[in-house]
Short mmCIF file of C-alpha atoms in Angstrom, two decimals:
data_model
loop_
_atom_site.label_atom_id
_atom_site.label_comp_id
_atom_site.label_asym_id
_atom_site.label_seq_id
_atom_site.Cartn_x
_atom_site.Cartn_y
_atom_site.Cartn_z
CA UNK A 1 192.53 191.75 -123.78
CA UNK A 2 190.70 188.28 -124.21
CA UNK A 3 193.74 186.29 -123.56
CA UNK A 4 194.96 188.71 -120.11
CA UNK A 5 191.28 188.51 -119.18
CA UNK A 6 191.25 184.79 -119.00
CA UNK A 7 194.86 184.27 -117.03
CA UNK A 8 193.64 186.86 -114.60
CA UNK A 9 190.15 184.75 -113.83
CA UNK A 10 192.07 181.52 -114.41
CA UNK A 11 194.14 183.03 -111.27
CA UNK A 12 191.86 184.19 -109.09
CA UNK A 13 190.44 180.46 -109.41
CA UNK A 14 193.14 178.89 -108.73
CA UNK A 15 194.01 180.83 -105.67
CA UNK A 16 190.14 180.85 -103.98
CA UNK A 17 190.32 176.67 -105.24
CA UNK A 18 193.81 176.41 -103.43
CA UNK A 19 192.69 177.90 -100.18
CA UNK A 20 189.42 176.16 -100.61
CA UNK A 21 191.01 173.41 -101.00
CA UNK A 22 193.96 173.45 -98.28
CA UNK A 23 191.27 174.11 -95.91
CA UNK A 24 189.46 171.45 -96.24
CA UNK A 25 191.90 168.86 -97.19
CA UNK A 26 193.49 170.01 -94.13
CA UNK A 27 191.07 169.44 -91.98
CA UNK A 28 190.01 166.27 -93.01
CA UNK A 29 193.88 165.24 -92.53
CA UNK A 30 194.43 166.51 -89.18
CA UNK A 31 191.52 164.76 -88.18
CA UNK A 32 192.92 161.73 -90.00
CA UNK A 33 196.37 161.97 -87.53
CA UNK A 34 194.63 162.65 -84.48
CA UNK A 35 192.85 159.20 -85.16
CA UNK A 36 188.81 160.33 -85.71
CA UNK A 37 188.95 158.08 -88.17
CA UNK A 38 190.62 154.71 -86.89
CA UNK A 39 187.91 153.33 -84.82
CA UNK A 40 186.40 151.53 -87.17
CA UNK A 41 186.74 150.09 -90.42
CA UNK A 42 183.21 152.02 -91.73
CA UNK A 43 185.08 155.12 -90.64
CA UNK A 44 188.66 155.12 -91.76
CA UNK A 45 186.92 153.58 -95.57
CA UNK A 46 185.11 157.26 -95.20
CA UNK A 47 187.99 159.35 -94.59
CA UNK A 48 189.80 157.58 -97.02
CA UNK A 49 186.84 158.57 -99.77
CA UNK A 50 186.23 162.23 -98.15
CA UNK A 51 190.16 163.03 -98.92
CA UNK A 52 189.74 161.74 -102.50
CA UNK A 53 186.98 163.75 -103.46
CA UNK A 54 188.14 166.69 -101.47
CA UNK A 55 191.49 166.47 -104.07
CA UNK A 56 189.19 165.45 -106.82
CA UNK A 57 186.96 168.42 -106.28
CA UNK A 58 189.23 171.15 -104.96
CA UNK A 59 192.59 170.69 -106.92
CA UNK A 60 191.91 169.10 -109.84
CA UNK A 61 195.10 170.00 -111.34
CA UNK A 62 196.95 167.96 -109.09
CA UNK A 63 194.33 165.07 -108.69
CA UNK A 64 195.81 161.53 -110.31
CA UNK A 65 192.80 158.90 -111.26
CA UNK A 66 194.93 156.32 -110.22
CA UNK A 67 191.59 154.02 -112.08
CA UNK A 68 192.25 156.14 -115.78
CA UNK A 69 195.90 157.00 -115.28
CA UNK A 70 195.49 160.44 -115.79
CA UNK A 71 196.28 163.94 -114.92
CA UNK A 72 194.02 166.63 -114.93
CA UNK A 73 195.55 168.97 -116.57
CA UNK A 74 193.52 171.84 -117.26
CA UNK A 75 193.09 174.19 -114.00
CA UNK A 76 190.83 176.64 -115.30
CA UNK A 77 188.61 174.23 -117.11
CA UNK A 78 188.86 171.73 -114.43
CA UNK A 79 188.01 174.14 -111.48
CA UNK A 80 185.20 175.63 -113.55
CA UNK A 81 183.36 172.18 -114.49
CA UNK A 82 183.73 170.97 -110.55
CA UNK A 83 183.07 174.52 -108.64
CA UNK A 84 180.81 176.30 -110.77
CA UNK A 85 179.37 174.09 -112.98
CA UNK A 86 177.21 176.59 -114.33
CA UNK A 87 179.91 179.21 -115.71
CA UNK A 88 181.40 176.63 -117.12
CA UNK A 89 178.58 175.53 -118.90
CA UNK A 90 177.97 178.79 -120.44
CA UNK A 91 181.89 178.72 -121.24
CA UNK A 92 181.07 175.70 -123.30
CA UNK A 93 178.30 176.98 -125.12
CA UNK A 94 180.21 180.03 -126.09
CA UNK A 95 183.15 177.97 -127.50
CA UNK A 96 180.68 176.27 -129.65
CA UNK A 97 179.38 179.11 -131.24
CA UNK A 98 182.36 180.79 -131.89
CA UNK A 99 183.03 177.76 -133.50
CA UNK A 100 180.23 177.52 -135.49
CA UNK A 101 180.39 181.35 -136.82
CA UNK A 102 181.72 184.30 -134.49
CA UNK A 103 185.69 183.33 -135.04
CA UNK A 104 185.07 184.08 -138.60
CA UNK A 105 182.98 187.10 -137.63
CA UNK A 106 185.56 188.57 -135.77
CA UNK A 107 188.14 188.18 -137.62
CA UNK A 108 186.06 189.99 -140.32
CA UNK A 109 185.11 193.07 -137.78
CA UNK A 110 188.99 193.03 -137.31
CA UNK A 111 189.95 193.35 -140.44
CA UNK A 112 187.14 196.21 -141.28
CA UNK A 113 188.76 198.16 -138.33
CA UNK A 114 191.98 197.80 -140.06
CA UNK A 115 190.68 198.95 -143.20
CA UNK A 116 189.20 201.79 -141.61
CA UNK A 117 192.49 202.93 -139.60
CA UNK A 118 194.24 202.45 -143.03
CA UNK A 119 191.82 205.07 -144.93
CA UNK A 120 191.44 207.46 -141.65
CA UNK A 121 188.17 207.41 -141.93
CA UNK A 122 185.01 205.95 -140.31
CA UNK A 123 183.71 202.45 -141.74
CA UNK A 124 180.17 201.45 -141.94
CA UNK A 125 180.66 197.96 -140.51
CA UNK A 126 177.14 196.42 -141.89
CA UNK A 127 177.99 198.32 -145.79
CA UNK A 128 181.18 197.01 -145.34
CA UNK A 129 180.41 193.60 -144.49
CA UNK A 130 178.01 192.84 -147.34
CA UNK A 131 180.37 194.54 -149.89
CA UNK A 132 182.69 192.50 -148.75
CA UNK A 133 180.30 189.35 -149.26
CA UNK A 134 179.02 190.47 -152.45
CA UNK A 135 183.02 190.64 -153.78
CA UNK A 136 183.42 187.14 -152.41
CA UNK A 137 180.43 185.81 -154.21
CA UNK A 138 181.58 187.10 -157.38
CA UNK A 139 185.18 185.49 -156.99
CA UNK A 140 183.07 182.40 -156.11
CA UNK A 141 181.36 182.44 -159.43
CA UNK A 142 184.54 183.58 -161.40
CA UNK A 143 186.01 180.31 -160.04
CA UNK A 144 182.95 178.50 -161.19
CA UNK A 145 182.74 179.46 -164.20
CA UNK A 146 186.32 179.00 -165.23
CA UNK A 147 186.41 175.58 -163.95
CA UNK A 148 183.07 175.27 -166.12
CA UNK A 149 185.11 176.72 -168.89
CA UNK A 150 187.73 174.57 -168.61
CA UNK A 151 185.38 171.60 -168.37
CA UNK A 152 183.92 172.31 -171.42
CA UNK A 153 187.30 172.76 -173.39
CA UNK A 154 188.34 169.50 -172.62
CA UNK A 155 184.96 168.14 -174.27
CA UNK A 156 185.59 170.16 -177.14
CA UNK A 157 189.33 169.40 -178.08
CA UNK A 158 188.08 165.35 -176.76
CA UNK A 159 185.49 165.25 -179.13
CA UNK A 160 186.91 167.16 -181.88
CA UNK A 161 189.80 165.42 -182.43
CA UNK A 162 188.18 162.11 -182.29
CA UNK A 163 185.24 162.38 -184.68
CA UNK A 164 185.52 165.28 -186.64
CA UNK A 165 187.18 166.97 -189.48
CA UNK A 166 187.30 170.60 -190.47
CA UNK A 167 187.27 172.89 -193.49
CA UNK A 168 189.90 175.79 -193.61
CA UNK A 169 186.74 177.84 -194.33
CA UNK A 170 184.90 177.49 -191.08
CA UNK A 171 185.33 176.77 -187.32
CA UNK A 172 183.90 176.12 -184.46
CA UNK A 173 184.40 176.45 -180.73
CA UNK A 174 183.24 175.02 -177.47
CA UNK A 175 179.77 176.71 -177.65
CA UNK A 176 178.53 174.47 -180.34
CA UNK A 177 180.41 171.19 -179.87
CA UNK A 178 180.56 169.61 -176.51
CA UNK A 179 178.92 166.85 -174.15
CA UNK A 180 175.43 168.07 -174.34
CA UNK A 181 175.08 167.10 -177.92
CA UNK A 182 175.52 163.67 -176.86
CA UNK A 183 172.63 163.87 -174.03
CA UNK A 184 169.92 165.30 -177.13
CA UNK A 185 166.58 163.17 -177.52
CA UNK A 186 166.39 163.45 -180.98
CA UNK A 187 164.45 160.41 -181.19
CA UNK A 188 161.29 159.93 -183.85
CA UNK A 189 157.95 161.48 -182.44
CA UNK A 190 155.28 159.45 -183.68
CA UNK A 191 153.32 160.94 -186.31
CA UNK A 192 150.59 159.92 -189.03
CA UNK A 193 151.97 160.32 -193.00
CA UNK A 194 155.73 160.58 -193.86
CA UNK A 195 158.47 160.85 -191.54
CA UNK A 196 161.57 160.83 -193.96
CA UNK A 197 162.24 162.66 -197.31
CA UNK A 198 165.47 161.89 -199.40
CA UNK A 199 166.40 163.70 -201.95
CA UNK A 200 169.70 164.36 -203.91
CA UNK A 201 170.81 167.88 -204.49
CA UNK A 202 173.35 166.36 -207.48
CA UNK A 203 171.28 163.37 -209.11
CA UNK A 204 174.11 163.02 -211.94
CA UNK A 205 177.14 161.35 -208.95
CA UNK A 206 177.56 158.18 -210.58
CA UNK A 207 180.25 154.97 -209.73
CA UNK A 208 182.63 152.68 -211.80
CA UNK A 209 179.98 150.82 -213.25
CA UNK A 210 176.89 153.18 -213.99
CA UNK A 211 175.11 153.29 -217.16
CA UNK A 212 174.97 156.42 -219.00
CA UNK A 213 171.18 156.98 -218.93
CA UNK A 214 170.25 154.77 -216.24
CA UNK A 215 169.29 157.01 -212.97
CA UNK A 216 168.85 153.47 -211.12
CA UNK A 217 172.74 152.82 -212.06
CA UNK A 218 173.52 156.47 -210.11
CA UNK A 219 173.28 158.24 -206.43
CA UNK A 220 169.81 158.07 -207.10
CA UNK A 221 169.36 154.29 -207.44
CA UNK A 222 171.54 154.18 -204.02
CA UNK A 223 168.69 156.30 -202.78
CA UNK A 224 165.84 153.71 -203.98
CA UNK A 225 167.32 151.16 -202.15
CA UNK A 226 167.97 153.51 -198.85
CA UNK A 227 164.09 154.20 -198.96
CA UNK A 228 163.48 150.37 -199.58
CA UNK A 229 165.52 149.35 -196.80
CA UNK A 230 163.61 152.19 -194.25
CA UNK A 231 160.48 150.81 -195.49
CA UNK A 232 160.07 147.40 -196.08
CA UNK A 233 162.73 146.27 -193.20
CA UNK A 234 162.41 149.34 -190.50
CA UNK A 235 158.95 150.32 -191.25
CA UNK A 236 159.11 154.26 -191.53
CA UNK A 237 156.55 156.24 -194.34
CA UNK A 238 159.70 157.65 -196.35
CA UNK A 239 159.39 160.07 -199.32
CA UNK A 240 162.27 159.79 -201.99
CA UNK A 241 162.30 162.64 -204.64
CA UNK A 242 164.14 161.84 -207.40
CA UNK A 243 164.07 165.23 -208.90
CA UNK A 244 167.10 166.24 -211.16
CA UNK A 245 168.20 169.81 -209.51
CA UNK A 246 172.19 169.77 -210.99
CA UNK A 247 170.84 169.71 -214.71
CA UNK A 248 170.20 173.36 -216.05
CA UNK A 249 168.79 172.97 -219.55
CA UNK A 250 170.70 169.88 -219.98
CA UNK A 251 173.65 171.24 -218.89
CA UNK A 252 175.75 170.21 -215.56
CA UNK A 253 175.20 173.18 -213.26
CA UNK A 254 176.07 172.37 -209.84
CA UNK A 255 176.19 176.23 -208.53
CA UNK A 256 172.22 176.42 -208.53
CA UNK A 257 172.12 173.33 -207.39
CA UNK A 258 171.26 173.59 -203.98
CA UNK A 259 169.07 176.53 -204.48
CA UNK A 260 166.97 174.06 -206.64
CA UNK A 261 167.31 171.63 -204.29
CA UNK A 262 166.10 173.64 -201.45
CA UNK A 263 162.77 175.02 -203.14
CA UNK A 264 162.02 171.47 -203.97
CA UNK A 265 161.90 170.52 -200.49
CA UNK A 266 159.99 173.41 -199.44
CA UNK A 267 157.51 172.11 -201.19
CA UNK A 268 157.98 169.03 -199.78
CA UNK A 269 157.54 170.50 -195.82
CA UNK A 270 154.42 172.22 -196.96
CA UNK A 271 152.34 169.42 -197.94
CA UNK A 272 153.91 166.67 -195.52
CA UNK A 273 154.87 169.08 -192.50
CA UNK A 274 155.25 165.76 -190.40
CA UNK A 275 158.25 165.15 -192.13
CA UNK A 276 161.08 165.29 -189.12
CA UNK A 277 164.22 163.93 -190.96
CA UNK A 278 165.18 165.26 -194.10
CA UNK A 279 168.66 163.49 -195.83
CA UNK A 280 170.55 164.46 -199.14
CA UNK A 281 172.50 161.60 -200.14
CA UNK A 282 175.42 162.01 -202.26
CA UNK A 283 178.29 160.43 -203.69
CA UNK A 284 181.83 162.47 -202.56
CA UNK A 285 184.24 163.04 -205.59
CA UNK A 286 187.81 162.39 -204.66
CA UNK A 287 190.35 162.82 -207.48
CA UNK A 288 191.72 159.37 -207.62
CA UNK A 289 190.61 158.02 -204.43
CA UNK A 290 188.50 155.22 -203.11
CA UNK A 291 186.96 155.27 -199.82
CA UNK A 292 185.98 151.23 -199.16
CA UNK A 293 186.15 148.86 -196.09
CA UNK A 294 185.21 145.62 -195.63
CA UNK A 295 182.09 144.94 -193.04
CA UNK A 296 180.69 141.66 -192.30
CA UNK A 297 182.47 140.16 -195.04
CA UNK A 298 181.15 142.80 -198.20
CA UNK A 299 182.68 145.47 -199.90
CA UNK A 300 181.51 148.65 -198.45
CA UNK A 301 182.13 151.94 -199.20
CA UNK A 302 182.50 154.02 -196.28
CA UNK A 303 180.24 157.45 -195.26
CA UNK A 304 180.84 160.44 -194.29
CA UNK A 305 177.93 163.07 -192.57
CA UNK A 306 178.87 167.00 -193.67
CA UNK A 307 177.80 170.04 -191.67
CA UNK A 308 177.32 173.46 -192.80
CA UNK A 309 177.94 175.75 -189.76
CA UNK A 310 177.37 179.06 -191.69
CA UNK A 311 180.23 180.46 -189.98
CA UNK A 312 183.65 181.56 -191.47
CA UNK A 313 186.85 180.68 -190.25
CA UNK A 314 187.31 184.06 -187.95
CA UNK A 315 184.49 183.08 -186.25
CA UNK A 316 181.85 185.70 -188.37
CA UNK A 317 178.21 183.88 -188.74
CA UNK A 318 177.34 184.16 -192.83
CA UNK A 319 174.04 186.09 -191.79
CA UNK A 320 172.60 185.78 -195.42
CA UNK A 321 172.57 181.90 -194.44
CA UNK A 322 171.32 181.49 -191.25
CA UNK A 323 170.55 177.80 -189.17
CA UNK A 324 168.72 177.75 -186.45
CA UNK A 325 169.13 174.14 -185.97
CA UNK A 326 173.08 173.64 -186.18
CA UNK A 327 173.18 171.98 -182.92
CA UNK A 328 170.23 169.65 -183.48
CA UNK A 329 172.27 168.81 -186.68
CA UNK A 330 175.41 168.63 -185.24
CA UNK A 331 173.85 166.21 -182.16
CA UNK A 332 172.02 164.02 -185.09
CA UNK A 333 175.00 163.82 -187.05
CA UNK A 334 177.82 162.77 -183.84
CA UNK A 335 175.20 160.81 -182.22
CA UNK A 336 175.19 158.40 -185.06
CA UNK A 337 178.66 158.70 -185.62
CA UNK A 338 179.09 156.90 -182.41
CA UNK A 339 176.69 154.36 -182.84
CA UNK A 340 178.29 153.03 -186.49
CA UNK A 341 182.26 153.33 -184.86
CA UNK A 342 180.43 150.99 -182.04
CA UNK A 343 178.27 148.72 -184.74
CA UNK A 344 180.13 149.18 -187.90
CA UNK A 345 183.84 150.30 -186.72
CA UNK A 346 185.62 151.30 -189.82
CA UNK A 347 183.17 152.09 -192.07
CA UNK A 348 182.71 155.70 -191.05
CA UNK A 349 184.68 158.38 -191.71
CA UNK A 350 185.51 162.02 -189.73
CA UNK A 351 182.37 164.26 -189.80
CA UNK A 352 183.24 167.27 -192.02
CA UNK A 353 182.43 170.52 -190.92
CA UNK A 354 182.18 173.49 -194.10
CA UNK A 355 181.41 176.98 -193.83
CA UNK A 356 178.04 177.33 -195.82
CA UNK A 357 174.44 176.04 -194.95
CA UNK A 358 174.20 172.55 -197.65
CA UNK A 359 169.77 173.57 -196.77
CA UNK A 360 170.47 172.08 -193.62
CA UNK A 361 167.93 174.64 -192.05
CA UNK A 362 164.57 172.97 -192.45
CA UNK A 363 164.38 170.37 -189.95
CA UNK A 364 166.42 169.53 -186.35
CA UNK A 365 167.18 166.02 -188.03
CA UNK A 366 168.81 166.71 -191.17
CA UNK A 367 172.14 165.42 -192.62
CA UNK A 368 173.93 165.38 -195.60
CA UNK A 369 175.57 162.06 -196.51
CA UNK A 370 178.50 161.51 -198.79
CA UNK A 371 178.51 157.72 -199.69
CA UNK A 372 182.36 156.63 -201.40
CA UNK A 373 183.71 158.35 -204.66
CA UNK A 374 183.18 158.08 -208.26
CA UNK A 375 185.87 154.93 -207.99
CA UNK A 376 183.25 153.05 -205.75
CA UNK A 377 180.89 149.96 -207.22
CA UNK A 378 177.13 150.47 -206.69
CA UNK A 379 177.09 147.41 -204.81
CA UNK A 380 179.68 148.87 -202.51
CA UNK A 381 176.73 152.17 -202.20
CA UNK A 382 174.26 149.88 -201.17
CA UNK A 383 176.67 147.56 -198.82
CA UNK A 384 176.76 151.14 -197.42
CA UNK A 385 173.44 151.82 -197.20
CA UNK A 386 172.33 148.19 -194.84
CA UNK A 387 174.87 150.13 -192.47
CA UNK A 388 173.23 153.71 -192.90
CA UNK A 389 169.79 152.38 -192.18
CA UNK A 390 170.67 150.62 -189.05
CA UNK A 391 172.22 153.03 -187.30
CA UNK A 392 169.60 155.84 -188.69
CA UNK A 393 167.11 153.25 -187.23
CA UNK A 394 168.71 152.97 -183.73
CA UNK A 395 168.90 156.93 -183.68
CA UNK A 396 165.30 157.64 -184.62
CA UNK A 397 164.31 154.93 -182.12
CA UNK A 398 166.20 156.43 -179.36
CA UNK A 399 167.74 153.26 -178.54
CA UNK A 400 171.51 154.07 -178.56
#
């Protein structure tokens, strides 16, 4: 109906315009032919202007603008613009308004009418439009969520493949491993008193040149050296717990070592609640394997962070081993891993994910650090501590 109305309106305007134009142009032409405008050049020029303006005003579709060499081809627009300017202006406003919103609303109305006809019952237009808007919003939100989830899965795959190895007994997903870990600020808060605690759940771990009965040549001695670096070179206050937690009545028993070590950590935290970093320092034990690389011309034991996920391979939380700081621990290890690969490439092995907790639940910046294996030397171990102290300092100073 809207198209038919426009056609009828256009035809009527054309007829009125052509008739009026014809009368005026014919009158001007007859007057010109009878010589009315030929007496003087001024009247002759006036005649030509009058003839041109008459054509342009009343028959715009037939008027050819010699200056711009353009025909006015929109008959209805041209006639309305010249003869009925207010009506043309009103149409122009209506067209702009329809471009902004009503066209879309008109389509919705048509859709609602079709829906009502299909259902053979009246349809509350306002209620239907609100419902339609809610549906569209829901679909948009689901689409955005799918896009975000897709991005998270890509981040997860990239980080996992680049920096991690995972034990078959556990798992991790994109909710725990994504780029948000890289943005976490784990720099050290300035406090008085000890800031870092170093201890050894397995104090009896030794190396190729360990002297029996001399703990300065075991992993405990490596902890002594790390403590010295952090205090003398980097200015931290450090507690080094040299306690033995893996011997029971003189017999090696590592099954209870984490329980005994955990009880000791709790006592230290009770005495010094300002402690913010906890490091359980180990050396790895792999049959026939020696992990070593050359760094700055020195033979250096490879380092590895271990993280406890408190989760089984089928995504089930180990409820009796809760850890509220898994995200912070993971970020702490990942950020230092990236730092080390930038500043000391080749020193770090992949971060190893395991199912249990390993006493990493006491502070947000808790880490289990494996340095070399039983086939490394004490010197290689100490060289590795130089690298670790350097990256730990950068992490705690926020100078990544």
